[in-house]
PDB file of C-alpha atoms and ligand atoms in Angstrom:
ATOM      1  CA  MET Z   1       4.170 -11.752 -19.318  1.00 61.00           C
ATOM      2  CA  LYS Z   2       4.388 -12.882 -16.028  1.00 65.00           C
ATOM      3  CA  LYS Z   3       4.167 -16.671 -16.931  1.00 67.00           C
ATOM      4  CA  ILE Z   4       6.869 -16.230 -18.881  1.00 66.00           C
ATOM      5  CA  ILE Z   5       8.964 -14.852 -16.701  1.00 65.00           C
ATOM      6  CA  VAL Z   6       7.610 -16.840 -13.490  1.00 67.00           C
ATOM      7  CA  LEU Z   7       8.831 -20.445 -16.291  1.00 68.00           C
ATOM      8  CA  ALA Z   8      12.004 -18.981 -16.931  1.00 69.00           C
ATOM      9  CA  PHE Z   9      12.826 -18.217 -12.978  1.00 66.00           C
ATOM     10  CA  VAL Z  10      11.493 -21.941 -12.591  1.00 67.00           C
ATOM     11  CA  ALA Z  11      13.831 -23.457 -15.414  1.00 68.00           C
ATOM     12  CA  MET Z  12      16.672 -21.599 -14.058  1.00 67.00           C
ATOM     13  CA  MET Z  13      15.774 -22.873 -10.736  1.00 67.00           C
ATOM     14  CA  VAL Z  14      15.812 -26.583 -11.964  1.00 64.00           C
ATOM     15  CA  PHE Z  15      18.055 -27.398 -14.032  1.00 65.00           C
ATOM     16  CA  GLY Z  16      20.979 -25.147 -13.765  1.00 63.00           C
ATOM     17  CA  PRO Z  17      22.275 -27.008 -10.550  1.00 59.00           C
ATOM     18  CA  VAL Z  18      20.991 -30.650 -12.182  1.00 59.00           C
ATOM     19  CA  VAL Z  19      23.478 -29.346 -14.918  1.00 57.00           C
ATOM     20  CA  ASN Z  20      25.914 -28.029 -12.923  1.00 57.00           C
ATOM     21  CA  VAL Z  21      26.112 -31.234 -10.616  1.00 57.00           C
ATOM     22  CA  LEU Z  22      26.521 -33.331 -14.056  1.00 57.00           C
ATOM     23  CA  ALA Z  23      29.305 -31.599 -14.919  1.00 56.00           C
ATOM     24  CA  VAL Z  24      30.988 -31.986 -11.770  1.00 53.00           C
ATOM     25  CA  ASP Z  25      29.966 -35.402 -11.861  1.00 54.00           C
ATOM     26  CA  GLY Z  26      31.672 -36.155 -15.161  1.00 49.00           C
ATOM     27  CA  ASP Z  27      34.795 -34.229 -14.428  1.00 50.00           C
ATOM     28  CA  PRO Z  28      37.276 -36.733 -14.848  1.00 49.00           C
ATOM     29  CA  SER Z  29      39.666 -35.241 -11.569  1.00 50.00           C
ATOM     30  CA  VAL Z  30      36.819 -35.663  -9.386  1.00 47.00           C
ATOM     31  CA  VAL Z  31      36.038 -38.935 -10.308  1.00 46.00           C
ATOM     32  CA  ASP Z  32      39.535 -39.883  -9.487  1.00 48.00           C
ATOM     33  CA  THR Z  33      39.407 -39.055  -6.757  1.00 48.00           C
ATOM     34  CA  ILE Z  34      36.374 -40.253  -5.699  1.00 49.00           C
ATOM     35  CA  GLN Z  35      37.899 -43.616  -7.366  1.00 51.00           C
ATOM     36  CA  LEU Z  36      41.477 -43.483  -4.989  1.00 50.00           C
ATOM     37  CA  GLY Z  37      39.221 -43.230  -2.154  1.00 50.00           C
ATOM     38  CA  ASP Z  38      36.999 -46.184  -2.270  1.00 52.00           C
ATOM     39  CA  PRO Z  39      39.871 -48.516  -1.302  1.00 51.00           C
ATOM     40  CA  LYS Z  40      40.724 -46.731   1.745  1.00 52.00           C
ATOM     41  CA  VAL Z  41      36.633 -46.304   3.094  1.00 50.00           C
ATOM     42  CA  SER Z  42      36.102 -49.847   2.208  1.00 49.00           C
ATOM     43  CA  GLU Z  43      38.919 -51.372   4.006  1.00 51.00           C
ATOM     44  CA  THR Z  44      37.375 -49.234   7.426  1.00 49.00           C
ATOM     45  CA  THR Z  45      34.523 -49.857   9.352  1.00 52.00           C
ATOM     46  CA  SER Z  46      31.150 -48.631   8.411  1.00 55.00           C
ATOM     47  CA  GLU Z  47      31.303 -45.339  10.910  1.00 64.00           C
ATOM     48  CA  PRO Z  48      33.863 -43.499   8.660  1.00 68.00           C
ATOM     49  CA  ASP Z  49      32.180 -44.409   5.776  1.00 83.00           C
ATOM     50  CA  PHE Z  50      28.546 -43.029   6.766  1.00 85.00           C
ATOM     51  CA  PHE Z  51      30.796 -39.715   7.335  1.00 87.00           C
ATOM     52  CA  SER Z  52      32.233 -39.794   4.078  1.00 88.00           C
ATOM     53  CA  SER Z  53      29.091 -40.330   2.183  1.00 88.00           C
ATOM     54  CA  ILE Z  54      28.255 -37.157   4.030  1.00 89.00           C
ATOM     55  CA  ALA Z  55      31.100 -35.248   3.037  1.00 88.00           C
ATOM     56  CA  LYS Z  56      30.123 -36.715  -0.587  1.00 88.00           C
ATOM     57  CA  PHE Z  57      27.264 -34.846  -0.088  1.00 88.00           C
ATOM     58  CA  PHE Z  58      27.899 -31.785   1.190  1.00 88.00           C
ATOM     59  CA  ASP Z  59      30.532 -32.269  -2.010  1.00 88.00           C
ATOM     60  CA  THR Z  60      28.175 -32.432  -4.633  1.00 86.00           C
ATOM     61  CA  LEU Z  61      25.736 -29.507  -2.181  1.00 88.00           C
ATOM     62  CA  ILE Z  62      28.741 -26.924  -2.575  1.00 88.00           C
ATOM     63  CA  PRO Z  63      28.982 -26.305  -6.146  1.00 86.00           C
ATOM     64  CA  MET Z  64      24.948 -25.483  -6.122  1.00 87.00           C
ATOM     65  CA  VAL Z  65      25.617 -22.783  -3.072  1.00 90.00           C
ATOM     66  CA  PRO Z  66      25.278 -19.677  -5.698  1.00 90.00           C
ATOM     67  CA  TRP Z  67      23.044 -20.821  -8.134  1.00 90.00           C
ATOM     68  CA  ALA Z  68      20.966 -21.039  -4.987  1.00 91.00           C
ATOM     69  CA  LEU Z  69      22.559 -17.213  -3.738  1.00 91.00           C
ATOM     70  CA  LEU Z  70      21.533 -16.149  -7.853  1.00 92.00           C
ATOM     71  CA  ALA Z  71      18.295 -17.808  -7.464  1.00 92.00           C
ATOM     72  CA  SER Z  72      17.230 -16.087  -4.384  1.00 91.00           C
ATOM     73  CA  VAL Z  73      18.524 -12.589  -5.917  1.00 92.00           C
ATOM     74  CA  ILE Z  74      16.394 -13.281  -8.519  1.00 93.00           C
ATOM     75  CA  PHE Z  75      13.811 -14.823  -7.472  1.00 93.00           C
ATOM     76  CA  ILE Z  76      13.664 -11.293  -4.607  1.00 92.00           C
ATOM     77  CA  ALA Z  77      14.195  -8.439  -7.169  1.00 93.00           C
ATOM     78  CA  MET Z  78      11.352 -10.526  -8.753  1.00 94.00           C
ATOM     79  CA  TRP Z  79       8.808 -10.530  -5.893  1.00 94.00           C
ATOM     80  CA  VAL Z  80       9.797  -6.580  -5.837  1.00 94.00           C
ATOM     81  CA  TYR Z  81       8.907  -5.841  -8.678  1.00 95.00           C
ATOM     82  CA  PHE Z  82       5.405  -7.047  -8.627  1.00 95.00           C
ATOM     83  CA  ASP Z  83       5.023  -6.220  -5.397  1.00 94.00           C
ATOM     84  CA  ALA Z  84       6.683  -2.565  -6.165  1.00 93.00           C
ATOM     85  CA  SER Z  85       4.086  -2.650  -9.369  1.00 93.00           C
ATOM     86  CA  ARG Z  86       1.263  -3.306  -6.928  1.00 93.00           C
ATOM     87  CA  ARG Z  87       2.060  -0.093  -5.015  1.00 93.00           C
ATOM     88  CA  THR Z  88       3.719   2.487  -6.216  1.00 90.00           C
ATOM     89  CA  ASN Z  89       4.685   3.225 -10.852  1.00 90.00           C
ATOM     90  CA  TYR Z  90       8.211   2.313 -10.417  1.00 89.00           C
ATOM     91  CA  GLY Z  91       8.151  -1.523 -10.342  1.00 91.00           C
ATOM     92  CA  TRP Z  92      10.644  -2.000 -12.872  1.00 92.00           C
ATOM     93  CA  ILE Z  93      12.936   0.118 -11.282  1.00 93.00           C
ATOM     94  CA  TRP Z  94      12.596  -1.333  -7.929  1.00 92.00           C
ATOM     95  CA  GLY Z  95      12.618  -4.584  -8.772  1.00 92.00           C
ATOM     96  CA  ILE Z  96      16.123  -4.081 -11.246  1.00 92.00           C
ATOM     97  CA  ALA Z  97      17.702  -1.945  -8.248  1.00 92.00           C
ATOM     98  CA  SER Z  98      16.523  -4.743  -6.271  1.00 90.00           C
ATOM     99  CA  LEU Z  99      19.377  -6.948  -7.738  1.00 90.00           C
ATOM    100  CA  LEU Z 100      21.764  -5.055  -6.243  1.00 90.00           C
ATOM    101  CA  VAL Z 101      20.640  -6.308  -2.877  1.00 87.00           C
ATOM    102  CA  VAL Z 102      20.859  -3.274  -1.017  1.00 91.00           C
ATOM    103  CA  PRO Z 103      17.757  -1.325  -2.817  1.00 90.00           C
ATOM    104  CA  TRP Z 104      15.927  -3.879  -1.765  1.00 90.00           C
ATOM    105  CA  LEU Z 105      16.420  -3.712   1.967  1.00 91.00           C
ATOM    106  CA  ILE Z 106      15.807  -0.357   1.144  1.00 92.00           C
ATOM    107  CA  TYR Z 107      12.352  -1.806  -0.814  1.00 91.00           C
ATOM    108  CA  LEU Z 108      11.562  -3.655   2.829  1.00 91.00           C
ATOM    109  CA  ALA Z 109      11.873  -0.663   5.061  1.00 92.00           C
ATOM    110  CA  TRP Z 110      10.069   2.298   2.905  1.00 90.00           C
ATOM    111  CA  ARG Z 111       7.650  -0.555   1.212  1.00 91.00           C
ATOM    112  CA  PRO Z 112       3.900   1.512   1.312  1.00 90.00           C
ATOM    113  CA  PRO Z 113       2.120  -0.383   3.211  1.00 91.00           C
ATOM    114  CA  TYR Z 114      -1.150  -0.598   1.095  1.00 93.00           C
ATOM    115  CA  THR Z 115      -1.569  -0.914  -2.770  1.00 93.00           C
ATOM    116  CA  ILE Z 116      -2.498   1.990  -5.048  1.00 93.00           C
ATOM    117  CA  GLU Z 117      -5.621  -0.044  -4.863  1.00 93.00           C
ATOM    118  CA  GLU Z 118      -6.050  -0.265  -1.552  1.00 94.00           C
ATOM    119  CA  MET Z 119      -4.826   3.778  -1.962  1.00 94.00           C
ATOM    120  CA  LYS Z 120      -7.591   4.656  -4.097  1.00 95.00           C
ATOM    121  CA  LEU Z 121     -10.520   2.625  -1.711  1.00 95.00           C
ATOM    122  CA  ILE Z 122      -8.952   4.949   0.983  1.00 95.00           C
ATOM    123  CA  GLU Z 123      -8.781   7.803  -0.324  1.00 95.00           C
ATOM    124  CA  ALA Z 124     -12.932   7.579  -2.139  1.00 96.00           C
ATOM    125  CA  ASP Z 125     -14.551   6.017   1.997  1.00 96.00           C
ATOM    126  CA  ALA Z 126     -12.585   9.609   3.588  1.00 96.00           C
ATOM    127  CA  ASN Z 127     -14.263  12.093   0.745  1.00 96.00           C
ATOM    128  CA  LEU Z 128     -17.401  10.113   1.804  1.00 95.00           C
ATOM    129  CA  ARG Z 129     -16.973  10.266   5.395  1.00 95.00           C
ATOM    130  CA  ARG Z 130     -16.324  14.115   5.313  1.00 95.00           C
ATOM    131  CA  ILE Z 131     -18.717  15.208   2.408  1.00 94.00           C
ATOM    132  CA  GLU Z 132     -21.449  13.236   5.274  1.00 93.00           C
ATOM    133  CA  LYS Z 133     -19.082  15.292   8.639  1.00 92.00           C
ATOM    134  CA  GLU Z 134     -20.107  18.416   6.625  1.00 90.00           C
ATOM    135  CA  TYR Z 135     -23.602  17.049   6.051  1.00 88.00           C
ATOM    136  CA  TYR Z 136     -24.363  16.413   9.432  1.00 84.00           C
ATOM    137  CA  GLN Z 137     -22.839  19.803  10.362  1.00 81.00           C
ATOM    138  CA  TYR Z 138     -25.019  21.382   7.829  1.00 80.00           C
ATOM    139  CA  VAL Z 139     -28.161  19.422   9.655  1.00 78.00           C
ATOM    140  CA  LEU Z 140     -27.418  20.030  12.789  1.00 72.00           C
ATOM    141  CA  THR Z 141     -26.732  23.941  12.785  1.00 68.00           C
ATOM    142  CA  LYS Z 142     -30.143  24.334  10.681  1.00 69.00           C
ATOM    143  CA  GLU Z 143     -32.391  21.899  13.369  1.00 69.00           C
ATOM    144  CA  LYS Z 144     -30.440  22.407  16.462  1.00 72.00           C
ATOM    145  CA  TYR Z 145     -29.884  25.800  15.813  1.00 79.00           C
ATOM    146  CA  ILE Z 146     -26.001  26.152  16.733  1.00 83.00           C
ATOM    147  CA  CYS Z 147     -23.663  28.831  14.509  1.00 86.00           C
ATOM    148  CA  GLY Z 148     -22.338  27.057  11.457  1.00 82.00           C
ATOM    149  CA  VAL Z 149     -19.087  28.801  12.231  1.00 89.00           C
ATOM    150  CA  CYS Z 150     -18.539  28.295  15.963  1.00 90.00           C
ATOM    151  CA  GLY Z 151     -20.888  25.897  17.090  1.00 84.00           C
ATOM    152  CA  THR Z 152     -22.061  27.762  19.170  1.00 87.00           C
ATOM    153  CA  PRO Z 153     -25.955  27.250  20.450  1.00 86.00           C
ATOM    154  CA  VAL Z 154     -27.573  30.252  19.000  1.00 87.00           C
ATOM    155  CA  GLN Z 155     -32.108  30.669  19.578  1.00 86.00           C
ATOM    156  CA  PRO Z 156     -33.502  29.861  16.585  1.00 84.00           C
ATOM    157  CA  ASP Z 157     -34.682  34.231  16.276  1.00 87.00           C
ATOM    158  CA  TYR Z 158     -31.434  34.976  16.930  1.00 91.00           C
ATOM    159  CA  GLN Z 159     -30.080  36.829  13.445  1.00 91.00           C
ATOM    160  CA  VAL Z 160     -25.988  37.110  14.603  1.00 93.00           C
ATOM    161  CA  CYS Z 161     -23.961  34.764  16.427  1.00 92.00           C
ATOM    162  CA  PRO Z 162     -23.673  36.583  20.175  1.00 94.00           C
ATOM    163  CA  SER Z 163     -19.888  34.743  20.284  1.00 94.00           C
ATOM    164  CA  CYS Z 164     -18.916  35.745  16.521  1.00 94.00           C
ATOM    165  CA  TYR Z 165     -21.200  38.107  14.569  1.00 93.00           C
ATOM    166  CA  LYS Z 166     -21.667  35.206  11.822  1.00 91.00           C
ATOM    167  CA  GLU Z 167     -25.484  37.135   9.962  1.00 90.00           C
ATOM    168  CA  LEU Z 168     -27.766  34.048  11.501  1.00 89.00           C
ATOM    169  CA  LYS Z 169     -31.161  35.786  10.119  1.00 91.00           C
ATOM    170  CA  LYS Z 170     -31.909  38.645   8.351  1.00 91.00           C
ATOM    171  CA  ILE Z 171     -34.941  40.405   8.610  1.00 91.00           C
ATOM    172  CA  CYS Z 172     -38.002  40.728   5.639  1.00 92.00           C
ATOM    173  CA  PRO Z 173     -37.557  44.705   4.658  1.00 90.00           C
ATOM    174  CA  SER Z 174     -41.142  43.943   4.880  1.00 91.00           C
ATOM    175  CA  CYS Z 175     -43.030  41.947   7.420  1.00 94.00           C
ATOM    176  CA  GLY Z 176     -40.274  41.653   9.639  1.00 91.00           C
ATOM    177  CA  LYS Z 177     -40.151  38.606   9.572  1.00 92.00           C
ATOM    178  CA  LEU Z 178     -36.559  36.518   9.962  1.00 92.00           C
ATOM    179  CA  LEU Z 179     -34.461  34.306   7.175  1.00 92.00           C
ATOM    180  CA  ASP Z 180     -32.468  32.212   5.765  1.00 89.00           C
ATOM    181  CA  PRO Z 181     -29.500  35.161   4.718  1.00 87.00           C
ATOM    182  CA  GLU Z 182     -29.715  32.560   1.474  1.00 88.00           C
ATOM    183  CA  TRP Z 183     -33.167  33.694   0.779  1.00 91.00           C
ATOM    184  CA  HIS Z 184     -33.952  36.494  -2.065  1.00 91.00           C
ATOM    185  CA  ILE Z 185     -37.594  36.659  -1.372  1.00 93.00           C
ATOM    186  CA  CYS Z 186     -39.681  36.034   1.891  1.00 93.00           C
ATOM    187  CA  PRO Z 187     -42.013  33.133   2.261  1.00 94.00           C
ATOM    188  CA  TYR Z 188     -44.602  34.966   4.390  1.00 94.00           C
ATOM    189  CA  CYS Z 189     -45.033  38.322   2.035  1.00 95.00           C
ATOM    190  CA  ALA Z 190     -43.450  36.952  -0.682  1.00 93.00           C
ATOM    191  CA  SER Z 191     -41.354  39.978  -1.282  1.00 92.00           C
ATOM    192  CA  ARG Z 192     -38.687  40.244  -3.334  1.00 91.00           C
ATOM    193  CA  ILE Z 193     -35.607  40.394  -1.395  1.00 86.00           C
ATOM    194  CA  THR Z 194     -32.230  42.723  -2.705  1.00 79.00           C
ATOM    195  CA  ASP Z 195     -30.528  44.331   0.106  1.00 63.00           C
ATOM    196  CA  ARG Z 196     -29.380  43.248   3.441  1.00 53.00           C
ATOM    197  CA  PRO Z 197     -31.018  44.617   5.996  1.00 48.00           C
ATOM    198  CA  LYS Z 198     -27.666  45.317   7.716  1.00 50.00           C
ATOM    199  CA  GLY Z 199     -26.472  47.360   4.698  1.00 47.00           C
ATOM    200  CA  ALA Z 200     -29.211  49.423   4.302  1.00 42.00           C
TER     201      ALA Z 200
HETATM  202 ZN1   ZN L   1     -20.669  31.794  15.494  1.00 55.75          ZN
HETATM  203 ZN1   ZN L   2     -42.438  39.511   4.492  1.00 55.75          ZN
END
């Protein structure tokens, strides 16, 4: 699909101006003016001849101007379509709207800096970093004795955080050792922990 659009565009770019120039050359009125002008030009010096050839050159260029403008607008719309398709879910809308030129300027100002694929990678990377951060925070609270809620440094035998009252350890009701609040069995005396000592 993309190739067909590009081929059609290139064909229009090349053949459009050629057809236009041929049409101008074939126009009898234009030929008449050139023929009428020729004897006068030959009588004068080479300098006006040079300028008249430049004038003729621009005469052939001027009919191409509308084609060039049209081709530029279509080229811009195609670029917007392909670019917006990668960055948004509305490539067709942006592309067609850009034929009116003003939406193209709006698109240039609003254009997302990343493509959809890049955004997915960035989000996945951010997720990974968040998980890593949470993991290391967890490791820190477990091994470096920092309150997991407020970050206050605590001692390994603290039962609660002195700053935010978070329960850090509970006491085994059977042997009295300090246990992780999430444990349901005491690793020292193997007694099951059903109730928290604070609630008892
Ligand atoms: Zn705390
Ligand atoms: Zn115990």
